[in-house]
């Protein structure tokens, strides 16, 4: 059981003081009855709460898929630069949201944003070995030996040993490759490309585990994961 003002604030309806004002003003109903007590305790999933007549669809946690654009930083808040959380539409905003893992500022594509720490851990924890799939455009062609080197586990600058990656040619003429990695070292794909003498021109993440980027999402757009997507196997 939780307090009404806390429930509404947790759902992004407003700050705690804003929602209190809404409750006192009689704008909030519980099961169709106006409720003016901010400290009314209830189990949110068992009641219909509405604000100004609009139902509040209670979700304990939010799970969001974003098609990250170039230029946004993978962080919750930064007073100087635009973050992925700043890009969320008002309907998906609430306190406590953070990106699951990091993509470089110039990397685009699939980014999960949530406020569920356990879920985030299940994706990012090195022990879980979740495959992340990238579409990498390089400045030149990989040779068979390069692909074997990356597939066996490249040694990147500073002597760090990578786990074996999966590399497939997507568009040989334009040097586009699909690269799957099971870890998240700093600038990993870029450093793997460097280890075979190449530079990454463009990098897009297309999948995390079995969760694929929705091609209908434009860069910068976000939507909630469906129940099916949220429960897809992350390890494969
Ligand atoms: N590898 C990189 O180099 N950058 C990313 O953003 C993700 C993986």
Coordinates of N, CA and C and ligand atoms in Angstrom, one line a residue:
X1 N 0.8 -1.2 0.0 CA 0.0 0.0 0.0 C 0.9 1.3 0.0
X2 N 0.5 2.2 -0.8 CA 1.3 3.4 -0.9 C 0.4 4.7 -0.8
X3 N 1.0 5.8 -0.5 CA 0.2 7.0 -0.4 C -0.2 7.5 -1.8
X4 N -1.4 8.1 -1.9 CA -1.9 8.6 -3.1 C -0.9 9.6 -3.8
X5 N -0.4 10.5 -3.0 CA 0.5 11.5 -3.6 C 1.7 10.9 -4.2
X6 N 2.2 9.9 -3.4 CA 3.5 9.2 -3.8 C 3.2 8.4 -5.1
X7 N 2.1 7.8 -5.2 CA 1.8 7.0 -6.4 C 1.7 7.9 -7.6
X8 N 1.0 9.0 -7.5 CA 0.9 9.9 -8.6 C 2.2 10.5 -9.0
X9 N 3.0 10.9 -8.1 CA 4.3 11.4 -8.4 C 5.2 10.4 -9.1
X10 N 5.1 9.1 -8.6 CA 5.9 8.1 -9.2 C 5.5 7.8 -10.6
X11 N 4.3 8.1 -11.0 CA 3.9 7.9 -12.4 C 4.1 9.0 -13.3
X12 N 4.8 10.0 -12.8 CA 5.2 11.2 -13.7 C 4.1 12.2 -13.9
X13 N 3.0 12.1 -13.0 CA 1.9 13.0 -13.1 C 2.3 14.5 -12.8
X14 N 3.3 14.6 -11.9 CA 3.8 15.9 -11.4 C 4.7 15.6 -10.3
X15 N 5.3 16.7 -9.8 CA 6.1 16.6 -8.6 C 5.2 16.3 -7.4
X16 N 5.8 15.9 -6.3 CA 5.0 15.6 -5.1 C 4.1 16.8 -4.7
X17 N 4.7 18.0 -4.8 CA 3.8 19.2 -4.4 C 2.8 19.5 -5.4
X18 N 3.1 19.3 -6.7 CA 2.1 19.5 -7.7 C 0.9 18.5 -7.6
X19 N 1.2 17.2 -7.3 CA 0.1 16.3 -7.2 C -0.7 16.5 -6.0
X20 N -0.1 17.0 -4.9 CA -0.9 17.3 -3.7 C -1.9 18.4 -4.0
X21 N -1.4 19.4 -4.8 CA -2.4 20.5 -5.1 C -3.5 19.9 -6.0
X22 N -3.2 19.0 -6.9 CA -4.3 18.4 -7.7 C -5.3 17.7 -6.8
X23 N -4.7 17.0 -5.8 CA -5.6 16.2 -4.9 C -6.5 17.1 -4.1
X24 N -5.9 18.1 -3.5 CA -6.7 19.1 -2.7 C -7.7 19.8 -3.5
X25 N -7.4 20.0 -4.8 CA -8.3 20.7 -5.7 C -9.5 19.8 -6.2
X26 N -9.4 18.6 -5.8 CA -10.5 17.7 -6.2 C -10.4 17.1 -7.6
X27 N -9.2 17.2 -8.1 CA -9.0 16.7 -9.5 C -8.7 15.2 -9.6
X28 N -8.6 14.6 -8.5 CA -8.1 13.2 -8.5 C -9.3 12.3 -8.0
X29 N -9.6 11.3 -8.8 CA -10.6 10.3 -8.4 C -10.0 8.9 -8.2
X30 N -10.5 8.2 -7.2 CA -10.2 6.8 -7.0 C -11.4 6.0 -7.1
X31 N -11.4 5.1 -8.1 CA -12.6 4.3 -8.4 C -13.9 5.2 -8.6
X32 N -13.7 6.3 -9.3 CA -14.7 7.2 -9.6 C -15.2 8.2 -8.6
X33 N -14.6 8.2 -7.4 CA -15.0 9.1 -6.3 C -13.8 10.1 -6.1
X34 N -14.2 11.4 -6.0 CA -13.1 12.3 -5.7 C -12.4 12.0 -4.4
X35 N -11.1 12.1 -4.3 CA -10.4 11.8 -3.1 C -9.5 13.0 -2.8
X36 N -9.7 13.7 -1.7 CA -9.0 14.9 -1.4 C -7.9 14.6 -0.3
X37 N -7.7 13.3 0.1 CA -6.6 13.1 1.1 C -5.4 12.6 0.4
X38 N -4.3 13.4 0.6 CA -3.1 13.1 -0.1 C -2.5 11.8 0.5
X39 N -2.8 11.5 1.8 CA -2.2 10.4 2.4 C -3.1 9.1 2.4
X40 N -4.1 9.1 1.5 CA -4.9 7.9 1.4 C -3.9 6.8 0.9
X41 N -4.0 5.6 1.6 CA -3.1 4.5 1.2 C -3.9 3.5 0.4
X42 N -3.3 3.1 -0.7 CA -4.0 2.1 -1.5 C -2.9 1.3 -2.3
X43 N -3.4 0.2 -2.8 CA -2.6 -0.7 -3.7 C -2.9 -0.2 -5.1
X44 N -2.0 0.5 -5.8 CA -2.3 1.2 -7.0 C -2.9 0.2 -8.1
X45 N -2.4 -1.0 -8.2 CA -2.8 -1.9 -9.3 C -4.2 -2.3 -9.1
X46 N -4.8 -2.1 -7.9 CA -6.2 -2.6 -7.6 C -7.2 -1.5 -7.7
X47 N -6.8 -0.3 -8.1 CA -7.8 0.8 -8.1 C -7.7 1.6 -9.4
X48 N -8.8 2.2 -9.8 CA -8.7 3.1 -11.0 C -8.5 4.5 -10.5
X49 N -7.4 5.0 -10.8 CA -7.1 6.4 -10.4 C -7.1 7.3 -11.6
X50 N -7.7 8.4 -11.5 CA -7.8 9.4 -12.6 C -7.4 10.8 -12.2
X51 N -6.9 11.5 -13.1 CA -6.5 12.9 -12.8 C -7.2 13.8 -13.9
X52 N -8.1 14.7 -13.4 CA -8.9 15.5 -14.4 C -9.6 14.6 -15.4
X53 N -10.0 13.4 -14.9 CA -10.8 12.5 -15.8 C -10.0 11.6 -16.6
X54 N -8.7 11.8 -16.7 CA -7.8 10.9 -17.4 C -7.3 9.8 -16.5
X55 N -7.5 8.6 -16.9 CA -7.0 7.5 -16.1 C -5.5 7.4 -16.0
X56 N -5.0 7.1 -14.9 CA -3.5 6.9 -14.7 C -3.2 5.4 -14.8
X57 N -2.5 5.1 -15.9 CA -2.3 3.7 -16.1 C -1.0 3.3 -15.3
X58 N -1.2 2.7 -14.1 CA -0.1 2.5 -13.2 C 0.9 1.5 -13.7
X59 N 2.1 1.9 -13.7 CA 3.2 0.9 -14.0 C 4.3 1.1 -12.9
X60 N 4.6 -0.1 -12.3 CA 5.6 0.0 -11.2 C 7.0 0.5 -11.9
X61 N 7.3 -0.1 -13.0 CA 8.5 0.3 -13.7 C 8.2 0.6 -15.1
X62 N 9.0 1.4 -15.7 CA 8.9 1.7 -17.2 C 10.1 1.0 -17.9
X63 N 9.7 0.5 -19.1 CA 10.8 -0.1 -19.9 C 10.6 0.5 -21.3
X64 N 11.6 1.2 -21.7 CA 11.5 2.1 -23.0 C 12.5 1.6 -24.0
X65 N 12.1 1.6 -25.2 CA 13.1 1.4 -26.3 C 13.3 2.8 -27.0
X66 N 14.5 3.2 -27.1 CA 14.8 4.4 -27.9 C 15.6 4.1 -29.1
X67 N 15.4 4.8 -30.2 CA 16.3 4.8 -31.3 C 17.2 6.0 -31.1
X68 N 18.3 5.8 -30.4 CA 19.2 6.9 -30.0 C 19.7 7.6 -31.2
X69 N 19.6 9.0 -31.2 CA 20.2 9.7 -32.3 C 21.7 10.0 -32.0
X70 N 22.4 10.4 -33.1 CA 23.7 10.9 -33.0 C 23.7 12.2 -32.1
X71 N 24.6 12.3 -31.2 CA 24.7 13.6 -30.5 C 24.2 13.6 -29.1
X72 N 23.3 12.6 -28.8 CA 22.8 12.6 -27.4 C 23.7 11.7 -26.5
X73 N 23.8 12.1 -25.3 CA 24.7 11.4 -24.3 C 23.9 10.4 -23.6
X74 N 24.5 9.2 -23.4 CA 23.8 8.1 -22.7 C 23.9 8.3 -21.2
X75 N 23.0 9.2 -20.6 CA 23.1 9.5 -19.2 C 21.7 10.0 -18.8
X76 N 21.4 10.1 -17.5 CA 20.1 10.6 -17.1 C 20.0 12.1 -17.2
X77 N 21.0 12.8 -16.6 CA 20.9 14.2 -16.5 C 22.3 14.8 -16.7
X78 N 22.4 15.8 -17.4 CA 23.7 16.5 -17.6 C 23.3 18.0 -17.9
X79 N 23.8 18.9 -17.1 CA 23.4 20.2 -17.2 C 23.9 20.9 -18.5
X80 N 24.9 20.3 -19.1 CA 25.5 20.9 -20.3 C 25.1 20.4 -21.6
X81 N 24.8 19.1 -21.7 CA 24.5 18.4 -23.0 C 23.2 17.7 -22.9
X82 N 22.7 17.5 -24.1 CA 21.4 16.8 -24.2 C 21.6 15.3 -24.0
X83 N 20.8 14.8 -23.1 CA 20.9 13.3 -22.8 C 19.7 12.6 -23.4
X84 N 19.9 11.3 -23.4 CA 18.8 10.4 -24.0 C 17.5 10.6 -23.2
X85 N 17.6 10.8 -21.9 CA 16.4 11.0 -21.0 C 15.7 12.3 -21.3
X86 N 16.5 13.3 -21.7 CA 15.9 14.6 -22.0 C 15.1 14.5 -23.3
X87 N 15.4 13.5 -24.1 CA 14.6 13.4 -25.4 C 13.3 12.7 -25.2
X88 N 13.0 12.1 -24.1 CA 11.8 11.3 -23.9 C 10.6 12.3 -24.0
X89 N 9.5 11.8 -24.6 CA 8.3 12.6 -24.6 C 7.7 12.7 -23.2
X90 N 6.9 13.7 -22.9 CA 6.3 13.9 -21.6 C 5.6 12.7 -21.1
X91 N 4.9 11.9 -22.0 CA 4.2 10.7 -21.5 C 5.1 9.6 -21.0
X92 N 6.4 9.7 -21.3 CA 7.3 8.6 -20.9 C 8.3 9.2 -19.8
X93 N 8.0 10.4 -19.3 CA 9.0 11.0 -18.3 C 8.6 10.6 -16.9
X94 N 9.5 10.3 -16.1 CA 9.3 10.2 -14.7 C 10.7 10.1 -14.0
X95 N 10.7 10.3 -12.7 CA 11.9 10.3 -12.0 C 12.6 8.9 -12.0
X96 N 13.9 8.9 -12.0 CA 14.6 7.6 -11.8 C 14.9 6.9 -13.1
X97 N 14.6 7.4 -14.2 CA 14.9 6.7 -15.5 C 16.4 6.9 -15.8
X98 N 17.0 5.8 -16.3 CA 18.4 5.8 -16.8 C 18.6 4.9 -17.9
X99 N 19.6 5.1 -18.8 CA 19.9 4.2 -19.9 C 20.5 2.9 -19.4
X100 N 20.2 1.8 -20.0 CA 20.8 0.5 -19.6 C 22.0 0.4 -20.5
X101 N 23.2 0.6 -19.8 CA 24.4 0.6 -20.5 C 24.6 1.9 -21.3
X102 N 25.8 2.0 -21.9 CA 26.1 3.3 -22.6 C 26.4 3.0 -24.1
X103 N 25.9 4.0 -24.9 CA 26.4 4.0 -26.3 C 27.1 5.3 -26.4
X104 N 28.2 5.3 -27.2 CA 28.9 6.6 -27.4 C 28.0 7.7 -27.9
X105 N 28.4 8.9 -27.7 CA 27.6 10.0 -28.2 C 27.3 9.9 -29.7
X106 N 28.2 9.4 -30.5 CA 28.0 9.4 -31.9 C 27.4 8.0 -32.4
X107 N 27.1 7.1 -31.4 CA 26.5 5.8 -31.8 C 25.0 6.0 -31.8
X108 N 24.3 5.4 -32.8 CA 22.9 5.5 -32.9 C 22.3 4.1 -32.6
X109 N 20.9 4.1 -32.5 CA 20.2 2.8 -32.4 C 19.7 2.4 -31.1
X110 N 19.5 1.1 -30.9 CA 18.8 0.6 -29.8 C 19.4 0.9 -28.4
X111 N 18.6 1.6 -27.6 CA 19.0 1.9 -26.2 C 17.7 1.6 -25.4
X112 N 17.9 0.9 -24.3 CA 16.8 0.6 -23.4 C 16.9 1.6 -22.3
X113 N 15.8 2.2 -21.9 CA 15.8 3.2 -20.8 C 14.8 2.6 -19.8
X114 N 15.1 2.6 -18.5 CA 14.2 2.0 -17.5 C 14.5 2.7 -16.1
X115 N 13.6 2.3 -15.2 CA 13.9 2.7 -13.8 C 13.9 1.4 -12.9
X116 N 14.1 0.3 -13.6 CA 14.1 -1.0 -12.9 C 15.6 -1.5 -12.9
X117 N 16.2 -1.3 -11.7 CA 17.7 -1.6 -11.6 C 18.0 -3.0 -11.8
X118 N 17.1 -3.9 -11.3 CA 17.4 -5.4 -11.5 C 17.3 -5.8 -12.9
X119 N 16.4 -5.2 -13.7 CA 16.3 -5.5 -15.1 C 17.6 -5.0 -15.8
X120 N 18.0 -3.8 -15.5 CA 19.2 -3.2 -16.1 C 20.4 -4.1 -15.8
X121 N 20.5 -4.6 -14.6 CA 21.6 -5.5 -14.2 C 21.6 -6.7 -15.0
X122 N 20.4 -7.3 -15.3 CA 20.3 -8.5 -16.1 C 20.8 -8.3 -17.5
X123 N 20.8 -7.1 -18.0 CA 21.3 -6.8 -19.3 C 22.8 -6.5 -19.4
X124 N 23.2 -5.7 -18.4 CA 24.6 -5.2 -18.4 C 25.6 -6.0 -17.6
X125 N 25.2 -6.8 -16.7 CA 26.1 -7.5 -15.9 C 27.0 -8.4 -16.8
X126 N 28.4 -8.3 -16.7 CA 29.3 -9.0 -17.6 C 29.0 -10.5 -17.5
X127 N 28.6 -11.0 -16.3 CA 28.3 -12.4 -16.1 C 27.2 -13.0 -17.0
X128 N 26.3 -12.1 -17.4 CA 25.1 -12.5 -18.1 C 25.4 -12.7 -19.6
X129 N 26.5 -12.1 -20.1 CA 27.0 -12.3 -21.4 C 25.9 -12.1 -22.5
X130 N 25.2 -11.0 -22.4 CA 24.1 -10.7 -23.3 C 24.8 -10.2 -24.6
X131 N 24.4 -10.8 -25.8 CA 24.9 -10.3 -27.1 C 24.3 -9.0 -27.5
X132 N 25.2 -8.1 -27.9 CA 24.7 -6.8 -28.4 C 25.1 -6.8 -29.9
X133 N 24.2 -6.5 -30.8 CA 24.4 -6.5 -32.2 C 24.6 -5.1 -32.8
X134 N 25.7 -4.9 -33.5 CA 25.9 -3.6 -34.1 C 26.0 -3.7 -35.6
X135 N 25.6 -2.6 -36.2 CA 25.9 -2.5 -37.7 C 27.0 -1.4 -37.8
X136 N 28.1 -1.9 -38.2 CA 29.3 -1.0 -38.3 C 29.7 -0.7 -39.7
X137 N 29.8 0.6 -40.0 CA 30.4 0.9 -41.3 C 31.8 1.4 -41.1
X138 N 32.7 0.7 -41.8 CA 34.1 0.9 -41.6 C 34.7 1.8 -42.8
X139 N 36.0 2.1 -42.6 CA 36.6 2.9 -43.7 C 37.2 2.1 -44.7
X140 N 37.0 0.8 -44.6 CA 37.6 -0.1 -45.6 C 37.2 -1.5 -45.4
X141 N 37.6 -2.4 -46.3 CA 37.1 -3.8 -46.2 C 37.9 -4.6 -45.2
X142 N 37.2 -5.5 -44.4 CA 37.9 -6.5 -43.6 C 38.3 -7.7 -44.4
X143 N 39.5 -8.1 -44.2 CA 39.9 -9.4 -44.9 C 39.4 -10.6 -44.1
X144 N 39.5 -11.7 -44.7 CA 39.2 -13.0 -44.0 C 39.9 -13.1 -42.7
X145 N 41.2 -12.7 -42.8 CA 42.1 -12.8 -41.6 C 41.6 -11.9 -40.5
X146 N 41.2 -10.7 -40.9 CA 40.6 -9.7 -39.9 C 39.4 -10.3 -39.2
X147 N 38.5 -10.9 -40.0 CA 37.3 -11.4 -39.5 C 37.6 -12.6 -38.5
X148 N 38.6 -13.4 -38.9 CA 39.0 -14.5 -38.0 C 39.6 -13.9 -36.7
X149 N 40.4 -12.9 -36.9 CA 41.0 -12.3 -35.7 C 40.0 -11.8 -34.7
X150 N 39.0 -11.1 -35.2 CA 37.9 -10.5 -34.4 C 37.1 -11.7 -33.8
X151 N 36.8 -12.7 -34.6 CA 36.0 -13.8 -34.2 C 36.7 -14.7 -33.1
X152 N 38.0 -14.7 -33.1 CA 38.7 -15.5 -32.1 C 38.9 -14.7 -30.8
X153 N 38.6 -13.4 -30.9 CA 38.8 -12.6 -29.7 C 40.0 -11.6 -29.9
X154 N 39.7 -10.4 -30.3 CA 40.8 -9.5 -30.6 C 41.5 -9.0 -29.3
X155 N 42.7 -8.6 -29.5 CA 43.4 -7.8 -28.4 C 43.4 -6.4 -28.8
X156 N 42.7 -5.5 -28.0 CA 42.6 -4.1 -28.4 C 43.6 -3.3 -27.6
X157 N 43.7 -2.0 -28.0 CA 44.8 -1.2 -27.5 C 44.9 -1.3 -26.0
X158 N 46.1 -1.2 -25.4 CA 46.3 -1.4 -24.0 C 46.4 -2.8 -23.6
X159 N 46.3 -3.7 -24.6 CA 46.5 -5.2 -24.4 C 45.2 -5.9 -23.8
X160 N 44.1 -5.2 -23.9 CA 42.9 -5.9 -23.4 C 42.4 -7.0 -24.3
X161 N 42.1 -8.2 -23.8 CA 41.7 -9.3 -24.6 C 40.1 -9.3 -24.6
X162 N 39.6 -9.3 -25.8 CA 38.1 -9.4 -26.0 C 37.7 -10.8 -26.1
X163 N 36.4 -11.0 -25.8 CA 35.8 -12.4 -26.0 C 35.6 -12.5 -27.5
X164 N 35.5 -13.7 -28.0 CA 35.2 -13.9 -29.4 C 33.9 -13.2 -29.8
X165 N 34.0 -12.5 -31.0 CA 32.8 -11.8 -31.5 C 32.3 -12.5 -32.7
X166 N 31.1 -12.2 -33.1 CA 30.6 -12.8 -34.4 C 30.5 -11.7 -35.4
X167 N 31.1 -11.9 -36.6 CA 31.2 -10.9 -37.6 C 30.6 -11.4 -38.9
X168 N 29.7 -10.6 -39.5 CA 29.1 -11.0 -40.8 C 29.2 -9.8 -41.7
X169 N 29.4 -10.1 -43.0 CA 29.4 -9.0 -44.0 C 28.0 -8.7 -44.4
X170 N 27.6 -7.4 -44.2 CA 26.3 -7.0 -44.6 C 26.3 -6.4 -46.0
X171 N 27.3 -5.6 -46.3 CA 27.4 -4.9 -47.6 C 28.9 -4.7 -47.9
X172 N 29.4 -5.7 -48.6 CA 30.9 -5.7 -48.8 C 31.4 -4.4 -49.6
X173 N 30.6 -4.0 -50.5 CA 31.0 -2.8 -51.3 C 31.1 -1.5 -50.5
X174 N 30.2 -1.4 -49.5 CA 30.3 -0.2 -48.6 C 30.9 -0.4 -47.3
X175 N 31.5 -1.6 -47.1 CA 32.2 -1.9 -45.9 C 31.3 -1.9 -44.6
X176 N 30.1 -2.5 -44.8 CA 29.2 -2.6 -43.7 C 29.2 -4.0 -43.1
X177 N 29.3 -4.1 -41.8 CA 29.4 -5.4 -41.1 C 28.5 -5.4 -39.9
X178 N 28.0 -6.7 -39.7 CA 27.3 -6.9 -38.4 C 28.2 -7.5 -37.4
X179 N 28.4 -6.9 -36.3 CA 29.3 -7.4 -35.3 C 28.5 -7.6 -34.0
X180 N 28.6 -8.8 -33.4 CA 28.0 -9.1 -32.2 C 29.0 -9.3 -31.1
X181 N 28.8 -8.6 -30.0 CA 29.8 -8.8 -28.9 C 29.0 -9.1 -27.6
X182 N 29.7 -9.8 -26.7 CA 29.0 -10.2 -25.4 C 29.5 -9.4 -24.2
X183 N 30.2 -8.3 -24.5 CA 30.7 -7.5 -23.3 C 30.6 -6.0 -23.7
X184 N 31.0 -5.2 -22.9 CA 30.8 -3.7 -23.2 C 32.0 -2.9 -22.7
X185 N 33.2 -3.3 -23.3 CA 34.3 -2.5 -23.0 C 34.2 -1.1 -23.6
X186 N 34.9 -0.1 -23.0 CA 34.8 1.2 -23.5 C 35.2 1.3 -25.0
X187 N 34.3 1.9 -25.8 CA 34.6 2.1 -27.2 C 34.9 0.7 -27.9
X188 N 34.3 -0.3 -27.5 CA 34.8 -1.7 -27.9 C 34.8 -1.9 -29.4
X189 N 33.7 -1.6 -30.1 CA 33.7 -1.9 -31.5 C 34.7 -1.0 -32.2
X190 N 34.8 0.3 -31.8 CA 35.8 1.2 -32.4 C 37.2 0.6 -32.2
X191 N 37.5 0.2 -31.0 CA 38.8 -0.3 -30.7 C 39.1 -1.7 -31.4
X192 N 38.0 -2.5 -31.5 CA 38.2 -3.7 -32.3 C 38.6 -3.4 -33.7
X193 N 37.9 -2.4 -34.3 CA 38.1 -2.1 -35.7 C 39.6 -1.6 -35.8
X194 N 40.0 -0.8 -34.8 CA 41.4 -0.3 -34.8 C 42.4 -1.4 -34.8
X195 N 42.0 -2.5 -34.1 CA 43.0 -3.6 -33.9 C 43.3 -4.3 -35.2
X196 N 42.4 -4.1 -36.2 CA 42.7 -4.6 -37.5 C 42.9 -3.5 -38.6
X197 N 43.3 -2.3 -38.0 CA 43.7 -1.2 -38.9 C 42.6 -0.4 -39.5
X198 N 41.4 -0.4 -38.9 CA 40.3 0.3 -39.5 C 39.7 1.3 -38.5
X199 N 38.9 2.2 -39.1 CA 38.2 3.2 -38.3 C 36.7 3.0 -38.6
X200 N 35.9 3.2 -37.5 CA 34.4 3.1 -37.6 C 33.9 4.4 -38.1
X201 N 33.2 4.4 -39.2 CA 32.6 5.6 -39.8 C 31.2 5.9 -39.2
X202 N 30.4 4.8 -39.0 CA 29.1 4.9 -38.4 C 28.8 3.6 -37.7
X203 N 28.2 3.8 -36.5 CA 27.9 2.6 -35.7 C 26.4 2.7 -35.2
X204 N 25.7 1.7 -35.4 CA 24.3 1.6 -34.9 C 24.1 0.3 -34.2
X205 N 23.5 0.4 -33.0 CA 23.1 -0.9 -32.3 C 21.8 -1.3 -32.8
X206 N 21.7 -2.6 -33.3 CA 20.4 -3.1 -33.9 C 19.7 -4.0 -32.9
X207 N 20.4 -4.6 -32.0 CA 19.7 -5.6 -31.1 C 20.5 -5.7 -29.8
X208 N 19.7 -6.1 -28.7 CA 20.3 -6.4 -27.4 C 19.6 -7.8 -27.1
X209 N 20.4 -8.8 -27.1 CA 19.8 -10.2 -26.9 C 18.9 -10.4 -28.1
X210 N 17.7 -10.9 -27.8 CA 16.7 -11.1 -28.9 C 15.8 -9.9 -29.2
X211 N 16.1 -8.8 -28.4 CA 15.3 -7.6 -28.6 C 15.9 -6.8 -29.8
X212 N 15.1 -6.6 -30.8 CA 15.6 -5.8 -32.0 C 15.0 -4.4 -32.0
X213 N 15.8 -3.5 -32.6 CA 15.3 -2.1 -32.7 C 14.1 -2.1 -33.7
X214 N 13.1 -1.4 -33.2 CA 11.9 -1.3 -34.0 C 12.2 -0.3 -35.2
X215 N 12.1 -0.8 -36.4 CA 12.5 0.0 -37.6 C 11.5 1.1 -37.8
X216 N 10.3 1.1 -37.1 CA 9.4 2.2 -37.3 C 9.7 3.4 -36.4
X217 N 10.7 3.2 -35.5 CA 11.1 4.3 -34.7 C 12.1 5.2 -35.4
X218 N 11.8 6.5 -35.5 CA 12.7 7.4 -36.1 C 13.8 7.7 -35.1
X219 N 15.0 8.2 -35.5 CA 16.0 8.5 -34.6 C 15.5 9.5 -33.5
X220 N 15.7 9.3 -32.3 CA 15.3 10.2 -31.2 C 13.9 9.8 -30.7
X221 N 13.2 8.9 -31.4 CA 11.9 8.5 -30.9 C 12.0 7.3 -29.9
X222 N 11.0 7.2 -29.1 CA 11.0 6.2 -28.0 C 9.6 5.7 -27.8
X223 N 9.5 4.5 -27.4 CA 8.2 3.9 -27.0 C 8.4 2.9 -25.9
X224 N 7.3 2.5 -25.2 CA 7.4 1.5 -24.2 C 7.7 0.1 -24.9
X225 N 8.4 -0.7 -24.2 CA 8.5 -2.1 -24.7 C 7.2 -2.8 -24.5
X226 N 6.8 -3.7 -25.4 CA 5.6 -4.5 -25.2 C 6.0 -5.5 -24.1
X227 N 5.0 -6.1 -23.6 CA 5.2 -7.2 -22.6 C 6.1 -8.3 -23.2
X228 N 5.8 -8.6 -24.4 CA 6.5 -9.7 -25.1 C 8.0 -9.3 -25.3
X229 N 8.2 -8.1 -25.7 CA 9.6 -7.6 -25.8 C 10.4 -7.6 -24.5
X230 N 9.7 -7.2 -23.5 CA 10.3 -7.1 -22.2 C 10.8 -8.5 -21.6
X231 N 10.1 -9.5 -22.1 CA 10.4 -10.8 -21.5 C 11.1 -11.7 -22.5
X232 N 11.6 -11.1 -23.6 CA 12.4 -11.9 -24.6 C 13.7 -12.3 -23.9
X233 N 14.2 -13.5 -24.4 CA 15.5 -13.9 -23.8 C 16.6 -12.9 -24.1
X234 N 17.3 -12.5 -23.1 CA 18.4 -11.5 -23.4 C 19.7 -12.3 -23.7
X235 N 19.8 -13.5 -23.1 CA 21.0 -14.2 -23.5 C 20.7 -15.2 -24.6
X236 N 21.6 -15.3 -25.5 CA 21.3 -16.2 -26.6 C 22.6 -16.9 -27.1
Ligands
LIG1 N1 31.3 0.0 -29.2 C1 31.7 1.3 -29.5 O1 32.8 1.6 -29.9 N2 30.8 2.3 -29.2 C2 29.6 2.1 -28.7 O2 28.8 3.0 -28.5 C3 29.2 0.8 -28.5 C4 30.1 -0.2 -28.7

